[in-house]
XYZ file of N, CA and C in Angstrom:
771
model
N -18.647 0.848 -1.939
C -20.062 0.544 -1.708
C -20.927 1.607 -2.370
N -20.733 3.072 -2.213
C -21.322 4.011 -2.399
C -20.290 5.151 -2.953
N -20.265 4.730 -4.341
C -18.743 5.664 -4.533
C -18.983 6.937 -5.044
N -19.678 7.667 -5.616
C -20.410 9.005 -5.683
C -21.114 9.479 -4.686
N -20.407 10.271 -3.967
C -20.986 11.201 -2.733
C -21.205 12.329 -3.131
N -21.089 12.945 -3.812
C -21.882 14.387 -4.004
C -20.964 15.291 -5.356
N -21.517 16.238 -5.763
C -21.319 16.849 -6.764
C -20.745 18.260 -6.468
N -19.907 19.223 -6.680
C -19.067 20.224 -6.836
C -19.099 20.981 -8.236
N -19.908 21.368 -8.678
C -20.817 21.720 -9.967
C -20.522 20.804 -10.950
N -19.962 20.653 -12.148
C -19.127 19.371 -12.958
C -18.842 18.220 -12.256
N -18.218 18.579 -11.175
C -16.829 17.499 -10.537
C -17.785 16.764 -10.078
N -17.589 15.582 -9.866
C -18.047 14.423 -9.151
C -16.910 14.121 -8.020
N -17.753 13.831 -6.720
C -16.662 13.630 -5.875
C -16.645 12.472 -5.254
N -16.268 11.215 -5.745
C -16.105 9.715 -5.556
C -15.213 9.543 -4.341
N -15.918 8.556 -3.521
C -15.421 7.624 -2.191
C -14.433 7.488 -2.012
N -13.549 7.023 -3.501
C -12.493 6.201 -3.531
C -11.435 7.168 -3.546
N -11.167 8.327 -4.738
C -10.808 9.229 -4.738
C -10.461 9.701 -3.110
N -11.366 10.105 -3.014
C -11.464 11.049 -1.476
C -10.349 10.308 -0.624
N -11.217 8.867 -0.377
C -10.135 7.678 1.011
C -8.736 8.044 0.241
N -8.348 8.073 -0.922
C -6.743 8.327 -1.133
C -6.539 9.443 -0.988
N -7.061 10.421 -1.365
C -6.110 11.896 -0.766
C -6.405 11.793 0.585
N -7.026 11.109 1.548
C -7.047 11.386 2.746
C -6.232 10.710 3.298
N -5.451 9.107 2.781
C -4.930 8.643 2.985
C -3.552 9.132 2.583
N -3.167 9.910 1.259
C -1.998 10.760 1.534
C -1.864 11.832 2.433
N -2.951 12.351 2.402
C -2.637 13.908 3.742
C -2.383 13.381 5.125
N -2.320 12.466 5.370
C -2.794 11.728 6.550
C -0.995 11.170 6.611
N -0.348 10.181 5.577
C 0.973 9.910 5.599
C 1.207 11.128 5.266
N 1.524 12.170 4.587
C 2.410 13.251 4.250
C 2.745 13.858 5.846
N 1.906 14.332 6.386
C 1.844 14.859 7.883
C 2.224 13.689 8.952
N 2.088 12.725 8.986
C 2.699 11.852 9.860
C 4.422 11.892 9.446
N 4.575 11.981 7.847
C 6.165 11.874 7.758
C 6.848 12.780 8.259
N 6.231 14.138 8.224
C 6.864 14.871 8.151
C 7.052 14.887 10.149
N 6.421 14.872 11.076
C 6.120 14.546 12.143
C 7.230 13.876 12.810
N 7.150 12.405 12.505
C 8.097 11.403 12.895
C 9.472 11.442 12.080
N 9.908 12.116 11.114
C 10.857 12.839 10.486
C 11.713 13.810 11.249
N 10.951 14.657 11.992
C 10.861 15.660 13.175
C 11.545 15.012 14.028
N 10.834 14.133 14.951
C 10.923 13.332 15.965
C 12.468 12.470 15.569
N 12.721 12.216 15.013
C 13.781 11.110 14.607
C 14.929 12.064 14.403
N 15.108 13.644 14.233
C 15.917 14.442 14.132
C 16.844 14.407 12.799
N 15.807 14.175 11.536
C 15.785 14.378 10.264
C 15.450 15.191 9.744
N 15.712 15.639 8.196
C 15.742 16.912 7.853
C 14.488 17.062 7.686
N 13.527 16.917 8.532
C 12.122 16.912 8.100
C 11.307 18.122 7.338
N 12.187 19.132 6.852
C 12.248 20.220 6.270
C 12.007 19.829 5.000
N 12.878 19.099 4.421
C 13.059 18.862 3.065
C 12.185 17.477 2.707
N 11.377 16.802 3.518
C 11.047 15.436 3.541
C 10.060 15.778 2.236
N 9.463 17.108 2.086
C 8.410 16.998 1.407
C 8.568 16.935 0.082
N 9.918 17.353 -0.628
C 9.955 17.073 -2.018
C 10.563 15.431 -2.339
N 11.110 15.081 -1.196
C 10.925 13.303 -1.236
C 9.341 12.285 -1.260
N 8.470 12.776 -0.404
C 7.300 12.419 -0.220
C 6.685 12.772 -1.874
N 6.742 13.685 -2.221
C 5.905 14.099 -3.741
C 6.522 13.164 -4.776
N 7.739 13.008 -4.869
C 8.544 11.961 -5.636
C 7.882 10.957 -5.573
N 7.913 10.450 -4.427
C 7.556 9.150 -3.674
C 6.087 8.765 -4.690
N 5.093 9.875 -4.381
C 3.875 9.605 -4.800
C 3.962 9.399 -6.032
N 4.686 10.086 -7.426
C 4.534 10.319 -8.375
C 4.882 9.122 -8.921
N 6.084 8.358 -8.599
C 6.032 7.071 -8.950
C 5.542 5.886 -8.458
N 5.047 5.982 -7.302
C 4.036 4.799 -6.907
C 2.754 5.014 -7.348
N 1.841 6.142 -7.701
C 0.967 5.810 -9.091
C 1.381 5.351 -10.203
N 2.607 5.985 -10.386
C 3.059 5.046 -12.095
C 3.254 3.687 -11.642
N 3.705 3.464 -10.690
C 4.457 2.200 -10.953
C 2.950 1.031 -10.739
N 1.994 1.716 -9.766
C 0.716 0.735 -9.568
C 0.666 0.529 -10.984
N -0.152 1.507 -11.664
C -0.738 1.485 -13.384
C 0.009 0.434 -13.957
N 1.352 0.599 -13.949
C 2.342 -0.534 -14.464
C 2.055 -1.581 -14.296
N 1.926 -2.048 -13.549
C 2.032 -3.431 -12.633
C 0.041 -3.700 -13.106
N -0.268 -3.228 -13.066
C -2.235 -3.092 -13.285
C -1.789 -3.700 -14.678
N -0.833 -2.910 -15.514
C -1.365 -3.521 -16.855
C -0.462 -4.528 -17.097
N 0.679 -5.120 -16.461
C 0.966 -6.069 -16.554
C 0.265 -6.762 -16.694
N -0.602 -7.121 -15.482
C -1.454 -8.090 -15.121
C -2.968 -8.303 -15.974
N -2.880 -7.461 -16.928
C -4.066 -7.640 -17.727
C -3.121 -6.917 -18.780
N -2.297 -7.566 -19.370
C -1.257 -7.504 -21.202
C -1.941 -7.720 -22.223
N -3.114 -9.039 -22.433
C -3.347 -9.210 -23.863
C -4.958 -8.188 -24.132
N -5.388 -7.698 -22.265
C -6.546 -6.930 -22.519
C -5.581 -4.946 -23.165
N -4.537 -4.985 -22.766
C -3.687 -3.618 -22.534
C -3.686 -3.726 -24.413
N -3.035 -4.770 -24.736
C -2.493 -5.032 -26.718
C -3.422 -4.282 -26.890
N -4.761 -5.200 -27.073
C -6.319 -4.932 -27.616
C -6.908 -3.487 -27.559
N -6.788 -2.591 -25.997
C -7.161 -2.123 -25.898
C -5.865 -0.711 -25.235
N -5.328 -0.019 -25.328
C -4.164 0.832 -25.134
C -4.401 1.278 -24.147
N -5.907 2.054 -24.177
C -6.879 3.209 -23.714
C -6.872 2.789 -22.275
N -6.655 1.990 -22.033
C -6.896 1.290 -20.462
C -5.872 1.869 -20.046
N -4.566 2.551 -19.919
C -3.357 3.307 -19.610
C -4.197 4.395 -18.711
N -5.526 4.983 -19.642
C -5.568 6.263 -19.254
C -6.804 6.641 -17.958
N -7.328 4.818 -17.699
C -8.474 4.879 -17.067
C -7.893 4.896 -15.784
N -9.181 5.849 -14.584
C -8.508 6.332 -13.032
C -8.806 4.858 -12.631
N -9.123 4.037 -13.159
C -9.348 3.298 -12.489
C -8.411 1.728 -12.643
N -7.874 0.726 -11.805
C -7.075 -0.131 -11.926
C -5.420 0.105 -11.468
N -5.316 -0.127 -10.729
C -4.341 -0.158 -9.605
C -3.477 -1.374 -8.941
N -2.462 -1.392 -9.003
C -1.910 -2.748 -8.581
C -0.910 -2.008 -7.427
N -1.254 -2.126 -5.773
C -0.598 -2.215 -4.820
C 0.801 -2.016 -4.537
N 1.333 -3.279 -5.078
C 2.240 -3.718 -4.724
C 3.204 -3.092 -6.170
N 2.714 -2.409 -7.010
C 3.531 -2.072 -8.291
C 3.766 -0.500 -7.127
N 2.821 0.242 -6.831
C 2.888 1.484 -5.812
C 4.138 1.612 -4.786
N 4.165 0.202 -4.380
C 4.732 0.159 -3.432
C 6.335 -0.173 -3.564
N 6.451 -0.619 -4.852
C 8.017 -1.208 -5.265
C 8.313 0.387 -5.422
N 7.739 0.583 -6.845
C 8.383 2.217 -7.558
C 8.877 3.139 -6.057
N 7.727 3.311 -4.958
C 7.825 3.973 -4.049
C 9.375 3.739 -3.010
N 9.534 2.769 -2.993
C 10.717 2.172 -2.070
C 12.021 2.647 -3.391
N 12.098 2.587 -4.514
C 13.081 2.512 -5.140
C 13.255 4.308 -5.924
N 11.917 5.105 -5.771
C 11.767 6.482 -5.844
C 13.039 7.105 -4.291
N 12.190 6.432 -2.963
C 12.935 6.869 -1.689
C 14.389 6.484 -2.034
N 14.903 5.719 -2.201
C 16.033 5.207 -2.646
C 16.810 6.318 -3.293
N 16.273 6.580 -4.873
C 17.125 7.492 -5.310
C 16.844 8.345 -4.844
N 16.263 9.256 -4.321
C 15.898 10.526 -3.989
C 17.114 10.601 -2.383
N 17.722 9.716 -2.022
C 18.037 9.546 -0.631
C 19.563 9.620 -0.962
N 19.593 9.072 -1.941
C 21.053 8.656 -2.578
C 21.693 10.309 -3.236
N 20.497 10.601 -3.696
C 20.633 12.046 -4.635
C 20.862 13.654 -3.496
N 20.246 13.134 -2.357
C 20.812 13.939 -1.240
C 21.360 13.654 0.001
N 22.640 12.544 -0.832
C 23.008 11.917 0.750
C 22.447 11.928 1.817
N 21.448 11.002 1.814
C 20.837 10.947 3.142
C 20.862 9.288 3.351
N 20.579 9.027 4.582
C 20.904 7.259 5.162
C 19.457 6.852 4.435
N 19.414 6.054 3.726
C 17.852 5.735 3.383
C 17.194 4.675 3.953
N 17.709 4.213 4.734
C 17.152 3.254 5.916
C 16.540 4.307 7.058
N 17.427 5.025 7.607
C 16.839 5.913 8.283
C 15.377 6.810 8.198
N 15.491 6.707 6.355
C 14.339 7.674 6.274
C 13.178 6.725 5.988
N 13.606 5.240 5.570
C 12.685 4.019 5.216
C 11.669 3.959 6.779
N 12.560 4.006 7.774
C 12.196 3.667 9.121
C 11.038 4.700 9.439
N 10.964 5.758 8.816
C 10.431 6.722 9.524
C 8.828 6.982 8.298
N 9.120 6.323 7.168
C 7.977 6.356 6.161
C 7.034 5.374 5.872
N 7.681 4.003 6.691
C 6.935 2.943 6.589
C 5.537 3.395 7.719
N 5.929 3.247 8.500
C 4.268 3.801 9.632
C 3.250 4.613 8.550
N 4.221 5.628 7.757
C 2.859 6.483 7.090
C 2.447 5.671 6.043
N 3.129 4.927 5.550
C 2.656 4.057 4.455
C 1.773 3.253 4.874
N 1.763 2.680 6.050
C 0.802 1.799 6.572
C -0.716 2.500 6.949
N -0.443 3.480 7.315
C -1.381 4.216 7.471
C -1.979 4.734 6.132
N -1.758 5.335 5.161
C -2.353 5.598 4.016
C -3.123 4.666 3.239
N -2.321 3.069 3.440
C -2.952 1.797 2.943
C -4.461 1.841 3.834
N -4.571 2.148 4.940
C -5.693 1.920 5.857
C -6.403 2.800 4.892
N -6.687 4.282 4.475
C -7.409 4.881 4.100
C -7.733 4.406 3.216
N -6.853 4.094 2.146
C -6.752 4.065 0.433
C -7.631 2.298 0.665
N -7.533 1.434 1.353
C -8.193 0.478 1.255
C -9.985 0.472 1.595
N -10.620 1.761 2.224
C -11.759 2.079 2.369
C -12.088 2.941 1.351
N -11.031 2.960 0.689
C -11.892 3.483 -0.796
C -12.002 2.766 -1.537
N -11.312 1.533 -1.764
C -11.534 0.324 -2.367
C -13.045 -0.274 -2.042
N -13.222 -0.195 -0.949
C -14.694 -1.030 -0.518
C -15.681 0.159 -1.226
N -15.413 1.582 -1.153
C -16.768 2.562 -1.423
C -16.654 2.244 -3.169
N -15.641 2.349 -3.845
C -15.663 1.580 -5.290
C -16.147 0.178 -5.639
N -15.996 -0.575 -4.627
C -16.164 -1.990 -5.108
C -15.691 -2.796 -5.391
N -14.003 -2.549 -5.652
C -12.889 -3.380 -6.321
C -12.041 -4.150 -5.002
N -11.712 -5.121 -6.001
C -10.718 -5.547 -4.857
C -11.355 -6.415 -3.835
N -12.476 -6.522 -3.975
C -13.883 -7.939 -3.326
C -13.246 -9.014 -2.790
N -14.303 -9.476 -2.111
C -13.578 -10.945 -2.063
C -14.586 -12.063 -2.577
N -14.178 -13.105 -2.166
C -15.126 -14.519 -2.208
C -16.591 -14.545 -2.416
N -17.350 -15.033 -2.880
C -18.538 -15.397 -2.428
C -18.974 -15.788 -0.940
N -20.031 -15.672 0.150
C -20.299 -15.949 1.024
C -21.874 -16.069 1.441
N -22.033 -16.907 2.329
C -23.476 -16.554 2.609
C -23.622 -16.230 4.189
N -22.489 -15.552 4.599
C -22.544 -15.395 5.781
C -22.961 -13.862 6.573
N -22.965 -13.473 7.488
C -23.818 -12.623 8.061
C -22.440 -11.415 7.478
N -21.822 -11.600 7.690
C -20.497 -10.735 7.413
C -20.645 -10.155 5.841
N -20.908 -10.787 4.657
C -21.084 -10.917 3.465
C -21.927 -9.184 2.770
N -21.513 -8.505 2.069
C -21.793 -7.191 1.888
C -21.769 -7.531 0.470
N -23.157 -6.874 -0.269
C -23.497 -6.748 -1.572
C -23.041 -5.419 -2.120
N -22.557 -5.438 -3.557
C -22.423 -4.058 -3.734
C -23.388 -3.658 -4.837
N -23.413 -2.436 -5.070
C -24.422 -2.064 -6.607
C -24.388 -2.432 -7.535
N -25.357 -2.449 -8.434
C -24.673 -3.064 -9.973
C -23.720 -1.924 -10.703
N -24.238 -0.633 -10.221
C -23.218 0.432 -11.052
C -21.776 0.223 -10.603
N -21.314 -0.859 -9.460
C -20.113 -0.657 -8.928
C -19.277 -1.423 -9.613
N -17.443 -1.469 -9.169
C -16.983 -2.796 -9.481
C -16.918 -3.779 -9.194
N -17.958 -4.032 -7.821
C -18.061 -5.396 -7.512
C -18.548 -6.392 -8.477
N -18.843 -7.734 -7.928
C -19.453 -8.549 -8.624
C -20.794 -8.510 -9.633
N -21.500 -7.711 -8.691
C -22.970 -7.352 -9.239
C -23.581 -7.448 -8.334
N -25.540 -6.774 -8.569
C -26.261 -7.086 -7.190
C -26.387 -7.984 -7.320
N -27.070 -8.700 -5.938
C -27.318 -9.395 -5.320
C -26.665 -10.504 -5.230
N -25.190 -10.344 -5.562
C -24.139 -11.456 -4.844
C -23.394 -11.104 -3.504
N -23.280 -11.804 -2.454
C -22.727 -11.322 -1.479
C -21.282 -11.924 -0.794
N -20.411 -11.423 -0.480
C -18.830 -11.074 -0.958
C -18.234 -11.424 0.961
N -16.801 -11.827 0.393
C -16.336 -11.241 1.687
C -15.474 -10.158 1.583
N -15.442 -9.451 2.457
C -15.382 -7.381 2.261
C -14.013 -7.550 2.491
N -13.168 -8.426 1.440
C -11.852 -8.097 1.768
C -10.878 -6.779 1.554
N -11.650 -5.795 1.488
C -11.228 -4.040 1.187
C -11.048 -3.667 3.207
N -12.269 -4.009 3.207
C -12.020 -3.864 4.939
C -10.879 -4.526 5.704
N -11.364 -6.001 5.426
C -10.140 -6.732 6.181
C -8.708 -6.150 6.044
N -8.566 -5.627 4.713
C -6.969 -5.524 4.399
C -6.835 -3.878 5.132
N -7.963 -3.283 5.370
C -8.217 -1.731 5.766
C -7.662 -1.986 7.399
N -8.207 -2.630 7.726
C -8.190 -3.421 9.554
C -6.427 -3.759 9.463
N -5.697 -4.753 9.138
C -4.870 -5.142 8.862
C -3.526 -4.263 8.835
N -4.017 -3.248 8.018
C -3.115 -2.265 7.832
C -2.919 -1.141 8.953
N -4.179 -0.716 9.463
C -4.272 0.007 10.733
C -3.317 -1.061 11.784
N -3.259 -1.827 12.065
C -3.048 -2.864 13.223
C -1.195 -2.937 12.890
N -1.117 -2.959 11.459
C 0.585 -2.572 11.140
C 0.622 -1.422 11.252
N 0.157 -0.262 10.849
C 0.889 1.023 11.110
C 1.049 1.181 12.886
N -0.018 0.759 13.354
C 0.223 0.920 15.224
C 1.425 0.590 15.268
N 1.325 -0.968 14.965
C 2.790 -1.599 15.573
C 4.003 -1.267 15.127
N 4.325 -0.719 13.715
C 5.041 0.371 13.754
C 5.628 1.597 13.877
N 4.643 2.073 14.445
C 4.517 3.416 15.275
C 4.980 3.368 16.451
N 4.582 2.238 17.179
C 5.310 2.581 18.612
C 6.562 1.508 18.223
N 7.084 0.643 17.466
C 8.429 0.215 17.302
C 9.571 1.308 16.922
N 8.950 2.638 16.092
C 9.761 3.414 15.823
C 9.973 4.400 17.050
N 8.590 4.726 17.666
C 8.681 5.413 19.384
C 9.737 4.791 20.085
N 9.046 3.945 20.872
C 9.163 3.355 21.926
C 9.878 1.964 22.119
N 9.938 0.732 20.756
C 10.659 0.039 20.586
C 12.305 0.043 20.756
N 12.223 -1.593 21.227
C 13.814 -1.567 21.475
C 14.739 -1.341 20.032
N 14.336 -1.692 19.386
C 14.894 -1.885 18.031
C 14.217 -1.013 17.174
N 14.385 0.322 17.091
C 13.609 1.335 15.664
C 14.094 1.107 14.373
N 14.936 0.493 14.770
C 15.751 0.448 13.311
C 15.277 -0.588 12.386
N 14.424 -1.356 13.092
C 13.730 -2.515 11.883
C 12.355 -2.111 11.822
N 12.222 -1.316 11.835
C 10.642 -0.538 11.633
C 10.428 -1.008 10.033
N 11.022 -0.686 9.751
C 10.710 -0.820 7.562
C 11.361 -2.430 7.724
N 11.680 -3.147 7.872
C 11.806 -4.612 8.103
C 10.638 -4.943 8.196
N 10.037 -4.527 9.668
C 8.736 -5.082 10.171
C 7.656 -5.038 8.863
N 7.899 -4.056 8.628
C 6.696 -3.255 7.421
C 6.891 -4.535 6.216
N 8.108 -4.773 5.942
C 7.602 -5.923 4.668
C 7.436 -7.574 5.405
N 7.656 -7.548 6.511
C 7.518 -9.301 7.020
C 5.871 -9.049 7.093
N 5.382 -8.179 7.796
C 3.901 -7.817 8.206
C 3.482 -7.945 7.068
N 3.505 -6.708 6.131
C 2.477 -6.413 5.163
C 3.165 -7.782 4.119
N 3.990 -8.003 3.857
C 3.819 -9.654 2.735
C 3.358 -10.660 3.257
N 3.354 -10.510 4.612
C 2.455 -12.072 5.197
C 1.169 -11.750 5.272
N 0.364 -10.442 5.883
C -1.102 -9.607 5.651
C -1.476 -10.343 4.312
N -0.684 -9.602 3.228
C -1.087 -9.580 1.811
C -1.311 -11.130 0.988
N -0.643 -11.683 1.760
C -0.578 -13.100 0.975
C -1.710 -13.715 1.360
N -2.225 -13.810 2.599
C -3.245 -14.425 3.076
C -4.503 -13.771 3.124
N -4.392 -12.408 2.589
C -5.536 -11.770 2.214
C -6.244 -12.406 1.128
N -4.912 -12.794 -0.104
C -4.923 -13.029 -1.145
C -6.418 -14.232 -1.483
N -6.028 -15.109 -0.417
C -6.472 -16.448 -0.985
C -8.593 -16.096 -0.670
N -8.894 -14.833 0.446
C -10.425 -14.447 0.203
C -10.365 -13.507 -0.765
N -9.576 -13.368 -2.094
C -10.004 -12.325 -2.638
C -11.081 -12.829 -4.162
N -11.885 -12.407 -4.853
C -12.858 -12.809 -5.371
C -12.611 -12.285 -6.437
N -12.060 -11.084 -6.677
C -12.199 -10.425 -8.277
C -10.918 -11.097 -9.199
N -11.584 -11.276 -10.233
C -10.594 -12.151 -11.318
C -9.317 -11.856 -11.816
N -9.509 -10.354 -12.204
C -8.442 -9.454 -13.051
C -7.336 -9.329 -12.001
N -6.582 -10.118 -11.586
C -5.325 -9.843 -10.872
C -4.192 -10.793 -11.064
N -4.113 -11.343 -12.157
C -2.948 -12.059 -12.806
C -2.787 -13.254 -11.736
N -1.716 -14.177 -12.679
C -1.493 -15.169 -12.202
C -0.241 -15.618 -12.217
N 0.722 -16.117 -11.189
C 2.267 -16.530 -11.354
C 2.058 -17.951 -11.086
N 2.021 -19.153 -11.488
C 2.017 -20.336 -11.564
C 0.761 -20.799 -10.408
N 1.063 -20.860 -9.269
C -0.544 -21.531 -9.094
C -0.587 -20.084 -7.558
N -0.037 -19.099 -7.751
C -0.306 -17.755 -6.976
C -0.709 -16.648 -7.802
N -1.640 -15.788 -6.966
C -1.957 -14.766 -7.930
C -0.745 -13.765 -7.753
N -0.959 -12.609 -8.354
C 0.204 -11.569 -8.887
C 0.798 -11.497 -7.482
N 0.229 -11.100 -6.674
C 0.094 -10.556 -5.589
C 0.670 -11.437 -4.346
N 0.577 -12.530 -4.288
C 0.731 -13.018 -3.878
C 2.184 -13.744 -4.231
N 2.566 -13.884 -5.125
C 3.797 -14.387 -5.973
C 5.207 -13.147 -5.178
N 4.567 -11.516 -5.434
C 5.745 -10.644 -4.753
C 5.310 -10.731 -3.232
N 4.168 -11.323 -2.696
C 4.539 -10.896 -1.520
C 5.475 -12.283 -0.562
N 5.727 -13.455 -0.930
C 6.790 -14.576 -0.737
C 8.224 -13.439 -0.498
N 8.463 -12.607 -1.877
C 9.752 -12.274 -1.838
C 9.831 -11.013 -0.677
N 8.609 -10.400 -0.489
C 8.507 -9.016 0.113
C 8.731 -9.627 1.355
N 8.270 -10.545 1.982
C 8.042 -11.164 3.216
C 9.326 -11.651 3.671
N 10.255 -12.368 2.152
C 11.732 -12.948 2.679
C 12.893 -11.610 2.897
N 12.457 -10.568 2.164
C 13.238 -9.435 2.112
C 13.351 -9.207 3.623
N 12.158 -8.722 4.032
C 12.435 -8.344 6.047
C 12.924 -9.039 6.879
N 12.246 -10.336 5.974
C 13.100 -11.251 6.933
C 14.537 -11.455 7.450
N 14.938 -11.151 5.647
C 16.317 -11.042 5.780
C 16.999 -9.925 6.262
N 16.107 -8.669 6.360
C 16.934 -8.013 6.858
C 16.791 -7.683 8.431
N 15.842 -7.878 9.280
C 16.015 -8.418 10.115
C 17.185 -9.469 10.542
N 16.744 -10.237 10.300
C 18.375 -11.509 10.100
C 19.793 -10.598 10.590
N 19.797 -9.850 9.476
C 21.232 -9.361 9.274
C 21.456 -8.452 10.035
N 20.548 -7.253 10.288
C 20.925 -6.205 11.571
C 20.803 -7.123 12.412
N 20.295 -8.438 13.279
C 21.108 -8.826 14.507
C 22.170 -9.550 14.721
N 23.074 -10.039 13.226
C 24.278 -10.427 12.994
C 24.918 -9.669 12.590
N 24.513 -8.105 12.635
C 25.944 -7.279 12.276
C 25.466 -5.837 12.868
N 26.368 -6.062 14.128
C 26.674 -5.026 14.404
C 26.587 -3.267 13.908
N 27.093 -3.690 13.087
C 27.766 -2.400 11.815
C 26.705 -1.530 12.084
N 25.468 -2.569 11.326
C 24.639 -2.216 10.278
C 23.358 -1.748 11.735
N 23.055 -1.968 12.416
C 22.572 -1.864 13.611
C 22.973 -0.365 13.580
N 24.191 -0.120 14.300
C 24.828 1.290 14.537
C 24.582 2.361 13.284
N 24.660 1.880 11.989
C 24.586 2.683 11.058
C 22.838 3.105 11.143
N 22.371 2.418 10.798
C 20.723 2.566 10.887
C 20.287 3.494 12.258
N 20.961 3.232 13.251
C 19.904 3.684 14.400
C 21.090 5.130 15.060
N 21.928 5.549 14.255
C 22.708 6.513 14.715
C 21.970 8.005 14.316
């Protein structure tokens, strides 16, 4: 909405910016926390967490320029802009960063999945209120009381069109999953499908976010947008694994030991 908040002599210090480092300091300290709590090496969590980050910015950018290829040919330079982000590219690299990094120090990586999904959910809450102070990521047209205009300097639509604030909704959404995975990893009978929960939730969230979203540039997979196309598979993934820890034993005991 208002993405320049104030100046630091040179530096400009933008909305959007800000909601993401607050939204990492915010998961970094929760991991390390419930890492603690879970009686993990929560010592060492932090050169996993930095990994983590380093390729879920690459992997967003990736996935960003997928989704806009014949503008990427034309134009290269778009690689280098802070701006354009694809979610769900963040969020693959990130799961498959934890992966090797888990593998590379024998560690159970379900175990540590269980304990990083809550902060992930939580960082999405921040990082999605910086989306609304930028402008990106809009939704629909509306003429309803709910309906929020953004600036013309922004990336919204332009003035005086009014939107549905799907930066919020998905901001709301995400808070309401990190709870419920927070106390599934507490207090739940089952902690061990905590990162299950996290992709049935957030691919069913995401998909149906999808259909109020308004801004164009987000690719298309046959009659779903980008986004919507991985979150079908993200959504069948938990499913399935859900499924399978309550038909196997094993895998139950291995996860929650």
């Amino acid at each position: 909405m208002f993405n320049d908040w104030f100046k630091i002599g040179p530096i400009t210090v933008h909305g959007y910016g800000f909601m993401i480092a607050v939204g990492i300091l915010f998961a970094f300290w929760l991991s390390e926390r419930l890492a603690k709590k879970q009686g993990l090496e929560y010592e060492k969590i932090d050169g996993m967490i930095f990994f983590i980050i380093i390729f879920g910015f690459i992997g967003a950018k990736l996935l960003y320029i997928a989704t806009v290829w014949d503008t990427f040919l034309k134009n290269p330079v778009v690689i280098l802009s802070n701006e354009g982000f694809v979610v769900y590219g963040g969020i693959i690299a990130g799961i498959i960063a934890a992966w090797i990094y888990c593998k590379w120090k024998k560690w159970d990586f379900m175990r540590y999945a269980n304990v990083l999904m809550p902060a992930v959910s939580l960082g999405q809450g921040f990082g999605r209120i910086g989306c609304f102070f930028a402008g990106c990521c809009y939704g629909i047209q509306t003429t309803a009381w709910y309906g929020v205009e953004f600036p013309a300097e922004s990336l919204g639509p332009g003035a005086g069109i009014k939107v549905i604030p799907t930066e919020l909704i998905s901001s709301a959404g995400n808070f309401l999953i990190f709870a419920f995975l927070l106390r599934n990893l507490l207090k739940g009978k089952h902690p061990e499908d905590t990162a299950a929960w996290y992709l049935v939730l957030y691919g069913l969230g995401r998909f149906l976010v999808e259909f109020l979203r308004g801004d164009l540039i987000r690719g298309q997979i046959w009659i779903f947008s980008t986004s919507q196309f991985i979150s079908i598979f993200v959504f069948l993934a938990g499913a399935f694994l859900l499924w399978y820890r309550q038909n196997h034993s094993d895998l139950k005991k291995e996860v929650a030991a």
